[in-house]
mmCIF file of C-alpha atoms in Angstrom:
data_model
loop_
_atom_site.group_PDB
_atom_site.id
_atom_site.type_symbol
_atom_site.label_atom_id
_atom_site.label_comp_id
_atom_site.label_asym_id
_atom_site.label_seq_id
_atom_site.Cartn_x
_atom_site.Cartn_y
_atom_site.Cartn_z
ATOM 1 C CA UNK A 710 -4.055 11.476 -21.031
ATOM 2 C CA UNK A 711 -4.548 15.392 -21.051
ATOM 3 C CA UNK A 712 -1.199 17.275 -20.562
ATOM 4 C CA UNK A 713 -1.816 17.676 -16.448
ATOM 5 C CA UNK A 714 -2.184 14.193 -15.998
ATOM 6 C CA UNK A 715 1.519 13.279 -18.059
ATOM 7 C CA UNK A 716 2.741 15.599 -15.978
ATOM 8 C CA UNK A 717 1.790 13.930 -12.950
ATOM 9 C CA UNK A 718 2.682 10.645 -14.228
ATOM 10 C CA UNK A 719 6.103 12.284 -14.892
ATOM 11 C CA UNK A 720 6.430 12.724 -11.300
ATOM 12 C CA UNK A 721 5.376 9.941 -9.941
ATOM 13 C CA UNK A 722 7.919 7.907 -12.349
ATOM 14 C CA UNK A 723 10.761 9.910 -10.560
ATOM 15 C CA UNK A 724 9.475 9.430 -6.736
ATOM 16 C CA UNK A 725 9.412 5.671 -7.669
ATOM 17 C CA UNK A 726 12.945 5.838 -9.121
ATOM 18 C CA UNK A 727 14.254 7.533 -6.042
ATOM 19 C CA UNK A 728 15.603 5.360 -3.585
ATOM 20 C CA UNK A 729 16.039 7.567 -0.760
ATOM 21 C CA UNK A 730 12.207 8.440 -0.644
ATOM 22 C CA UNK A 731 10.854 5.236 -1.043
ATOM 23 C CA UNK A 732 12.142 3.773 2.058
ATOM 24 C CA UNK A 733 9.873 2.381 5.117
ATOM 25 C CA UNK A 734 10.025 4.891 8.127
ATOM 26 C CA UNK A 735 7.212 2.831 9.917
ATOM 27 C CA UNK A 736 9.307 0.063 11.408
ATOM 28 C CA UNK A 737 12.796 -1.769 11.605
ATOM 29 C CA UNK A 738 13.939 -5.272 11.230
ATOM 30 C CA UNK A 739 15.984 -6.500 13.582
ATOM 31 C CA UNK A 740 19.021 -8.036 12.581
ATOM 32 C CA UNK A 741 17.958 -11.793 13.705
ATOM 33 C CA UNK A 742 15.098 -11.498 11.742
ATOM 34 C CA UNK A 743 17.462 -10.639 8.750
ATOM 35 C CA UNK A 744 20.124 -13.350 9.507
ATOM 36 C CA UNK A 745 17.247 -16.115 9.820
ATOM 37 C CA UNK A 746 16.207 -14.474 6.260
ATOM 38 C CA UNK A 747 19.400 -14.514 5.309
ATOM 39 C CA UNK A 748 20.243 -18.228 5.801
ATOM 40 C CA UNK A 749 17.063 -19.409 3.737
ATOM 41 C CA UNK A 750 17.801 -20.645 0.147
ATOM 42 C CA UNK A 751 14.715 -20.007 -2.077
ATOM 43 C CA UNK A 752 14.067 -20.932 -5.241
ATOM 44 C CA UNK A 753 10.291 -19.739 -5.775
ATOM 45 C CA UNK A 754 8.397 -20.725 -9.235
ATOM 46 C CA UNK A 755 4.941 -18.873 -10.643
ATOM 47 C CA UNK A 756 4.635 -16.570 -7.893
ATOM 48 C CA UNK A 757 1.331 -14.282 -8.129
ATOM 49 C CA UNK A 758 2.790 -10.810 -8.248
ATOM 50 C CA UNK A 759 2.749 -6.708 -8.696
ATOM 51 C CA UNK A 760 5.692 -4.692 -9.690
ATOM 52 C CA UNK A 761 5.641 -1.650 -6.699
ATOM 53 C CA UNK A 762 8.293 0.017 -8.236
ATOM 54 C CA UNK A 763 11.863 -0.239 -10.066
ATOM 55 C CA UNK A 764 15.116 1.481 -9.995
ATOM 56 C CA UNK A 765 18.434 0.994 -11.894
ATOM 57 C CA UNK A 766 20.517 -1.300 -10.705
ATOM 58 C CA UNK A 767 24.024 -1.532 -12.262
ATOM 59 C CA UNK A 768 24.337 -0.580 -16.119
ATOM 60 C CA UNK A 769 21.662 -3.133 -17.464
ATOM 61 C CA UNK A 770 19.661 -3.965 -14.273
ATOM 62 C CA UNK A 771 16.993 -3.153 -12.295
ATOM 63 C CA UNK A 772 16.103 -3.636 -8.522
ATOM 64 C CA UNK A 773 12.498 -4.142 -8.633
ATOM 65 C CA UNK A 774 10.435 -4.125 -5.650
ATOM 66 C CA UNK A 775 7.296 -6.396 -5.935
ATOM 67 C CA UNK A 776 4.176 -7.330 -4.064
ATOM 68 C CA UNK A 777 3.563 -11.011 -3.573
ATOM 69 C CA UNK A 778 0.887 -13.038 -2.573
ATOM 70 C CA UNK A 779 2.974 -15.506 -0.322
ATOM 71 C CA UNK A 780 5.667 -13.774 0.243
ATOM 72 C CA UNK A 781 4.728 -10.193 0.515
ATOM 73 C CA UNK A 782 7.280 -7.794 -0.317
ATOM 74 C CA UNK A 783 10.429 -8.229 -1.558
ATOM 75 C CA UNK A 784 13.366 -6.643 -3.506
ATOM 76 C CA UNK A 785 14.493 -8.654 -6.737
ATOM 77 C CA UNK A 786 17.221 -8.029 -9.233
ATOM 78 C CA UNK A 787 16.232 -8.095 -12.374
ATOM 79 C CA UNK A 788 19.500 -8.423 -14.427
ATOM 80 C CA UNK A 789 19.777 -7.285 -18.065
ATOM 81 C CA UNK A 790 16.290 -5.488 -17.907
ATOM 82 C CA UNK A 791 17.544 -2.209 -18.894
ATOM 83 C CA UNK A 792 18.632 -3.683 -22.565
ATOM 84 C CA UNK A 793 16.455 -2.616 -25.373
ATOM 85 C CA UNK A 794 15.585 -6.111 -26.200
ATOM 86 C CA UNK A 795 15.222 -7.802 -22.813
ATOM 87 C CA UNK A 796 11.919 -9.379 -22.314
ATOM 88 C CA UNK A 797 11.939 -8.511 -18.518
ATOM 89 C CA UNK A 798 11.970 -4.526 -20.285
ATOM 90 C CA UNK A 799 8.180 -4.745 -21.724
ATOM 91 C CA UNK A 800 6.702 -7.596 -18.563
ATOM 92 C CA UNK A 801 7.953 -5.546 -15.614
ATOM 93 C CA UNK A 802 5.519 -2.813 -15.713
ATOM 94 C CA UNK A 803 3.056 -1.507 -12.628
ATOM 95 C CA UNK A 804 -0.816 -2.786 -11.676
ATOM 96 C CA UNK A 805 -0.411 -5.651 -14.238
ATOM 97 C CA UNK A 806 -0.945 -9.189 -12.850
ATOM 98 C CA UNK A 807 2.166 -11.395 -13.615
ATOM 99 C CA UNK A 808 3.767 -14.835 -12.064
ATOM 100 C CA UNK A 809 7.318 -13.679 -11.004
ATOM 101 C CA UNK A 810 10.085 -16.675 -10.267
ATOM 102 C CA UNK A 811 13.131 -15.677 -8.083
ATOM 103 C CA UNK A 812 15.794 -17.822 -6.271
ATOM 104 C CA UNK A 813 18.851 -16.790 -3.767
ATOM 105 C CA UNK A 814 19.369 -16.670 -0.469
ATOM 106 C CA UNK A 815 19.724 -13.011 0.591
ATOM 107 C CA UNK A 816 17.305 -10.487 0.610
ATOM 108 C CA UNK A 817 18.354 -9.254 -2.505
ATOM 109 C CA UNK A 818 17.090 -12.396 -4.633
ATOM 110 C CA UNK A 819 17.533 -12.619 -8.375
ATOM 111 C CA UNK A 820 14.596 -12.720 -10.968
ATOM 112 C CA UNK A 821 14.731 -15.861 -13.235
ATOM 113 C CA UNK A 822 11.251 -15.013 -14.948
ATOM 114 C CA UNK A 823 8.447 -12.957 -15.382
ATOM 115 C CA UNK A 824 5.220 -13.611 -17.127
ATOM 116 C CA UNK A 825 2.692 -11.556 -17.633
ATOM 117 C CA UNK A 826 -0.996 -12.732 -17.055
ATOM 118 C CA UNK A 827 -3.452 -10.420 -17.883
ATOM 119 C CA UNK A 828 -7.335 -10.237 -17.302
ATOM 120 C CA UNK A 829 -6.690 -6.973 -15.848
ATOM 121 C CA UNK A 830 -7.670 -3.193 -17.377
ATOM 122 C CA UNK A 831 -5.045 -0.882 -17.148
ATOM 123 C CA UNK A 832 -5.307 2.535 -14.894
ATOM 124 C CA UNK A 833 -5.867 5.435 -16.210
ATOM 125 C CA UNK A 834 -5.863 9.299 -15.494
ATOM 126 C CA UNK A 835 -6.737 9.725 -11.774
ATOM 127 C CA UNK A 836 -7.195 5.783 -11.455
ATOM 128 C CA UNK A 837 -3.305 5.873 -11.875
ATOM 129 C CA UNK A 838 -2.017 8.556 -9.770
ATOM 130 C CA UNK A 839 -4.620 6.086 -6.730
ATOM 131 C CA UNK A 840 -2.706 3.182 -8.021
ATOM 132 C CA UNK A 841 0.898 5.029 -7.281
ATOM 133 C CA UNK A 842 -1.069 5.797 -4.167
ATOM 134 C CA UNK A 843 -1.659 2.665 -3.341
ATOM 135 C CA UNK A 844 2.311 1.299 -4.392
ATOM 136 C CA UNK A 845 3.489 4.202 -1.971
ATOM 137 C CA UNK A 846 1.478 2.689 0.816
ATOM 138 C CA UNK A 847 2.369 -0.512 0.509
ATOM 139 C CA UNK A 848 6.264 0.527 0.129
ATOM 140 C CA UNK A 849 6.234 2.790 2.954
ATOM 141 C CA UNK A 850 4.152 0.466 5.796
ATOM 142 C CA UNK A 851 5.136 -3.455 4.814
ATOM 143 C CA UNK A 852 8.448 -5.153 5.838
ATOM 144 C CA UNK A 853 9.663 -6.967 3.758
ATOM 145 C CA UNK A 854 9.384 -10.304 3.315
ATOM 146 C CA UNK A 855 6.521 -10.898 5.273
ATOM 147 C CA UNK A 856 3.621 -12.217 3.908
ATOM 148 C CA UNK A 857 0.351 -10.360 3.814
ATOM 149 C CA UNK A 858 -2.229 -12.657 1.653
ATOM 150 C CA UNK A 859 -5.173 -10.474 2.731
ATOM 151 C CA UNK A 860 -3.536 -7.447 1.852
ATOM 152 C CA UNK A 861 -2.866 -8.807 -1.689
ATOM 153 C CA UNK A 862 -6.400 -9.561 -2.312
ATOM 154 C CA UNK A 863 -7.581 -5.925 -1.456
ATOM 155 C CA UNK A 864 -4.789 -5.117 -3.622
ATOM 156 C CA UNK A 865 -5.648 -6.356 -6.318
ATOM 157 C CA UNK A 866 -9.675 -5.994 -5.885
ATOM 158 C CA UNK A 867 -8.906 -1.921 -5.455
ATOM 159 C CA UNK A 868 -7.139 -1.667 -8.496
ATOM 160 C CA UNK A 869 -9.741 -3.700 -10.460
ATOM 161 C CA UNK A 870 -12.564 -1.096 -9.102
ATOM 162 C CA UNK A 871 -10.126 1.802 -10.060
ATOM 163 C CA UNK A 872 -10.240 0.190 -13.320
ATOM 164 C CA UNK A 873 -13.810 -0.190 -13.226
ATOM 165 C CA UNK A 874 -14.523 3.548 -12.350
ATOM 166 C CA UNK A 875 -15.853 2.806 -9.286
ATOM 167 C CA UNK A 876 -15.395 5.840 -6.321
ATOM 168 C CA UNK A 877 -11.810 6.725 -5.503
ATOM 169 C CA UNK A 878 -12.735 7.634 -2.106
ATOM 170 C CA UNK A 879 -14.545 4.659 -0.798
ATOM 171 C CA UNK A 880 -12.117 2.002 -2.364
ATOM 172 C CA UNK A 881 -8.856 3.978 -0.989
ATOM 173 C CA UNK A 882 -10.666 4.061 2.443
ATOM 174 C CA UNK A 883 -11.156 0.685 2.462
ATOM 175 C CA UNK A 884 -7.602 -0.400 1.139
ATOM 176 C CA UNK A 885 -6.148 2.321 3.914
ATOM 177 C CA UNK A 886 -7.842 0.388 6.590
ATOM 178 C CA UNK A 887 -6.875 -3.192 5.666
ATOM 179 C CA UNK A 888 -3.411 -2.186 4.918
ATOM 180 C CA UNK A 889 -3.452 -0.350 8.363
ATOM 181 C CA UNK A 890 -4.676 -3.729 10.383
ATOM 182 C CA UNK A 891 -2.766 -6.365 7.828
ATOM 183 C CA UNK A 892 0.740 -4.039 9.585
ATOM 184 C CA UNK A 893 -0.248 -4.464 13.118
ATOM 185 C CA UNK A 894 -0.748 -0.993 13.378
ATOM 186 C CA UNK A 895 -5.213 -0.993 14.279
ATOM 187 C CA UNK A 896 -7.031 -3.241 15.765
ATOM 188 C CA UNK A 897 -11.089 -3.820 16.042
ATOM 189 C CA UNK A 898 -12.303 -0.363 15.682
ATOM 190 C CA UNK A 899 -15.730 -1.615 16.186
ATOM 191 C CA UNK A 900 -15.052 -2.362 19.742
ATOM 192 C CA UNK A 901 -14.634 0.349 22.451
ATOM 193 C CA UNK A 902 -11.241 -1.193 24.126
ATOM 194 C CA UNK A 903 -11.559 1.395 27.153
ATOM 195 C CA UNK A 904 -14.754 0.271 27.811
ATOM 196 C CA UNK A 905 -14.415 -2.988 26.760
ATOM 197 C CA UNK A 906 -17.341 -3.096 24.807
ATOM 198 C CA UNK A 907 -18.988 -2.651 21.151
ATOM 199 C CA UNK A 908 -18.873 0.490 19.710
ATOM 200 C CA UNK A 909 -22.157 2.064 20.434
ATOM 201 C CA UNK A 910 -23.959 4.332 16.859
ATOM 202 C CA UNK A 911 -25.352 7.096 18.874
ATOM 203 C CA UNK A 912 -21.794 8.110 20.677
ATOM 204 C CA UNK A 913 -18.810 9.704 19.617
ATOM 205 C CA UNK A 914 -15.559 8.725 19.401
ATOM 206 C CA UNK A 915 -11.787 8.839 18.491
ATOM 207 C CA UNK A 916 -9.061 6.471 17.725
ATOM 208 C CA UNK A 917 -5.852 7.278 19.684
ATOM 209 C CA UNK A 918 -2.858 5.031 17.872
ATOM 210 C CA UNK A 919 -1.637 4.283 21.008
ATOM 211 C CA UNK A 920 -4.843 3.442 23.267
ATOM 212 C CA UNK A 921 -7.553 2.192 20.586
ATOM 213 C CA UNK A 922 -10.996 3.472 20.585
ATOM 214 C CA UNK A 923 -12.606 5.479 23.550
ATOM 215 C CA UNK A 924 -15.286 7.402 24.054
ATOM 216 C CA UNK A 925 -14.074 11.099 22.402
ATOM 217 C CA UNK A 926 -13.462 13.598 25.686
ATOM 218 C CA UNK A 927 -13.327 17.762 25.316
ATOM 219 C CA UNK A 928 -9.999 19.142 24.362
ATOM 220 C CA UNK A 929 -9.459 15.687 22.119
ATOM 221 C CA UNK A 930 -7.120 16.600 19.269
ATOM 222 C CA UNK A 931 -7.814 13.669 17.696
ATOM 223 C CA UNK A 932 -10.381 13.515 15.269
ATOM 224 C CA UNK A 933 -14.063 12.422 16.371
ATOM 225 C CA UNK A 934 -16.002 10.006 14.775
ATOM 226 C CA UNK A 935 -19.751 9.051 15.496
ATOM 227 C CA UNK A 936 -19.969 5.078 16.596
ATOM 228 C CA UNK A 937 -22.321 4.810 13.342
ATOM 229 C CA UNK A 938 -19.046 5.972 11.125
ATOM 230 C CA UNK A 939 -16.966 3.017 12.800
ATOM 231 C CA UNK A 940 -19.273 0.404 12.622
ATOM 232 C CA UNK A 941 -20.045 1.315 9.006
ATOM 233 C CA UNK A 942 -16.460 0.848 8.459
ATOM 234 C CA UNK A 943 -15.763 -1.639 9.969
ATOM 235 C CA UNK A 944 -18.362 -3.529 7.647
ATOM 236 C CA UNK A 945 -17.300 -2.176 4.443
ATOM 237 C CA UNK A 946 -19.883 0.263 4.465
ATOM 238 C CA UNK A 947 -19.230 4.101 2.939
ATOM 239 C CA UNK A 948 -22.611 4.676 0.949
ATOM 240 C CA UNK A 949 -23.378 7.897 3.370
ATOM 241 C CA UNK A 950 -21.347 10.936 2.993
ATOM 242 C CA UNK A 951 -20.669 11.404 6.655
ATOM 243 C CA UNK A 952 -18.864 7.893 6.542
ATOM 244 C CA UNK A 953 -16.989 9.001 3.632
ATOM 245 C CA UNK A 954 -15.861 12.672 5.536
ATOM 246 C CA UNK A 955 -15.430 11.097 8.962
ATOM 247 C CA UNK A 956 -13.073 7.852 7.313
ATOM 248 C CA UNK A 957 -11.233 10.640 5.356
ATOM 249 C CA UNK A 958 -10.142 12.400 8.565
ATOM 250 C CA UNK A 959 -9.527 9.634 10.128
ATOM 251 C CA UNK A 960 -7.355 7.906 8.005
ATOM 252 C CA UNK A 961 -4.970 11.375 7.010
ATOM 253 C CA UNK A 962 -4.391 11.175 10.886
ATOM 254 C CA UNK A 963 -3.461 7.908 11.409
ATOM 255 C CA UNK A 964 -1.156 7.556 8.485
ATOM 256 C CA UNK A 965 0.550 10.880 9.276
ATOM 257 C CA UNK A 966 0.912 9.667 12.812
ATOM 258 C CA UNK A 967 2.501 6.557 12.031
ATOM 259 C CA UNK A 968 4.401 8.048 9.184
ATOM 260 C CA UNK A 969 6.064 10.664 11.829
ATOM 261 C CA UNK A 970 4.688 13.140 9.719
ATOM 262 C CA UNK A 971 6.408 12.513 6.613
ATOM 263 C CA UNK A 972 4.416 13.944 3.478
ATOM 264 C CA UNK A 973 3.242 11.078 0.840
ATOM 265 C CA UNK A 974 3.839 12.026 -2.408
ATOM 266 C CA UNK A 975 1.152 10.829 -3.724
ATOM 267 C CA UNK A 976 -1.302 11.740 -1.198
ATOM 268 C CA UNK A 977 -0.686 15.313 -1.483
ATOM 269 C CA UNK A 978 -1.111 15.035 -5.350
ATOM 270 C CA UNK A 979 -4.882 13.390 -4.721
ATOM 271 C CA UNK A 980 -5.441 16.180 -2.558
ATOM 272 C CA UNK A 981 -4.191 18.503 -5.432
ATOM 273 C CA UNK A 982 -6.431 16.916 -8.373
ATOM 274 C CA UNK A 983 -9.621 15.273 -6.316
ATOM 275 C CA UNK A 984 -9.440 16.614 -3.414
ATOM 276 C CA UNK A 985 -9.537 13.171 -1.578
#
């Protein structure tokens, strides 16, 4: 890495060790939800997993807040991980595949194990500051323990093409919009719901959060999207560069929106170094 790039890494390290700045604005739990949560013991082995991002936890510990494919995410204790020769120190380490085991019956659970698996290339220069990106997301939009097996597939396919050098843009745009459906928070965008019908190529369009697609209207402050832009979304598709401009504006709306215009870190240093 180049000296602007440690420097950014340096940063990012500190966001992710900040509690206060890490927590979910986009929804609550209620407290039903966390005494039926509460009463569940759990003793969960070889669980496909990502570490999202770790803080201190006690003189020797870490709280470590991981992605899961069954389980989505949830907050683990990972006791004695902070000692020099604790083999929790060198496994729990960000956008490496590993098989996490927990057990407890809180929300707080307790680590048992952690294996790393491998098969994975590690991110690198601007792939990593996407990949904090992408851990921010993912922190700030999922409840916890809820399970979001969809979401952990893109997850794990958008760090393998930031890997891979494939484009930043497109693979963010797509991960933005899964993670955006996969919280409740969009629905079909290829389908007009004022209207009631599909979205039609040669129109234009906007998104409200609140409403859904409809047909865009002067004095919209939302922005406007052709129907071609949506559908091409919708279907994965960002080859043309007025899908990849319209998507972009899009999706900086939409997050901010449901963010209550909090500022993501990490979003703000893409915008700094690629100008996503």
């Amino acid at each position: 890495m180049n000296p602007a790039t440690d420097a950014v890494a340096e940063d990012l390290a500190d966001y992710l060790q900040d509690p206060l700045r890490t927590s979910a604005p986009v929804k609550k739990r209620s407290s039903s939800a966390i005494s039926a949560s509460a009463q569940r013991e759990r003793k969960i082995l070889q669980q496909p997993g990502f570490v999202l991002h770790a803080r201190p936890y006690k003189e020797t510990s870490l709280i470590v807040d991981v992605l899961t494919r069954d389980f989505g995410r949830i907050a683990l204790v990972a006791k004695g991980a902070k000692r020099p020769h604790s083999q929790l120190r060198s496994v729990l380490q960000t956008f490496q595949p590993l098989n996490l085991s927990w057990m407890g019956k809180t929300e707080l659970k307790t680590l048992t194990s952690a294996d790393w698996v491998g098969g994975m290339l590690p991110l690198e220069k601007s792939a990593l500051v996407c990949g904090f990106y992408l851990n921010e997301l993912i922190i700030k939009f999922l409840l916890k323990d809820e399970p979001h097996p969809a979401l952990f597939d893109q997850y794990v396919a958008t760090i393998n093409q930031l890997a891979h050098g494939e484009s930043a843009p497109v693979v963010l745009r797509q991960f933005e919009l899964v993670l955006l459906r996969q919280s409740g928070l969009l629905g079909d965008i290829h389908l007009c719901t004022e209207q009631r019908a599909p979205v039609q190529p040669e129109l234009h369009y906007v998104l409200d959060p609140q409403a859904g697609t409809r047909p865009a209207r002067p004095g919209d402050h939302f922005p406007v999207l052709s129907g071609a832009c949506l559908l091409a979304m919708a279907d994965g598709d960002y080859s043309l560069p007025e899908t990849q401009f319209q998507s972009k504006m899009l999706m900086r709306f939409l997050l901010s929106h449901h963010l209550h215009g909090a500022v993501l870190s990490t979003r703000q240093l893409l915008i700094d170094l690629q100008n996503l």
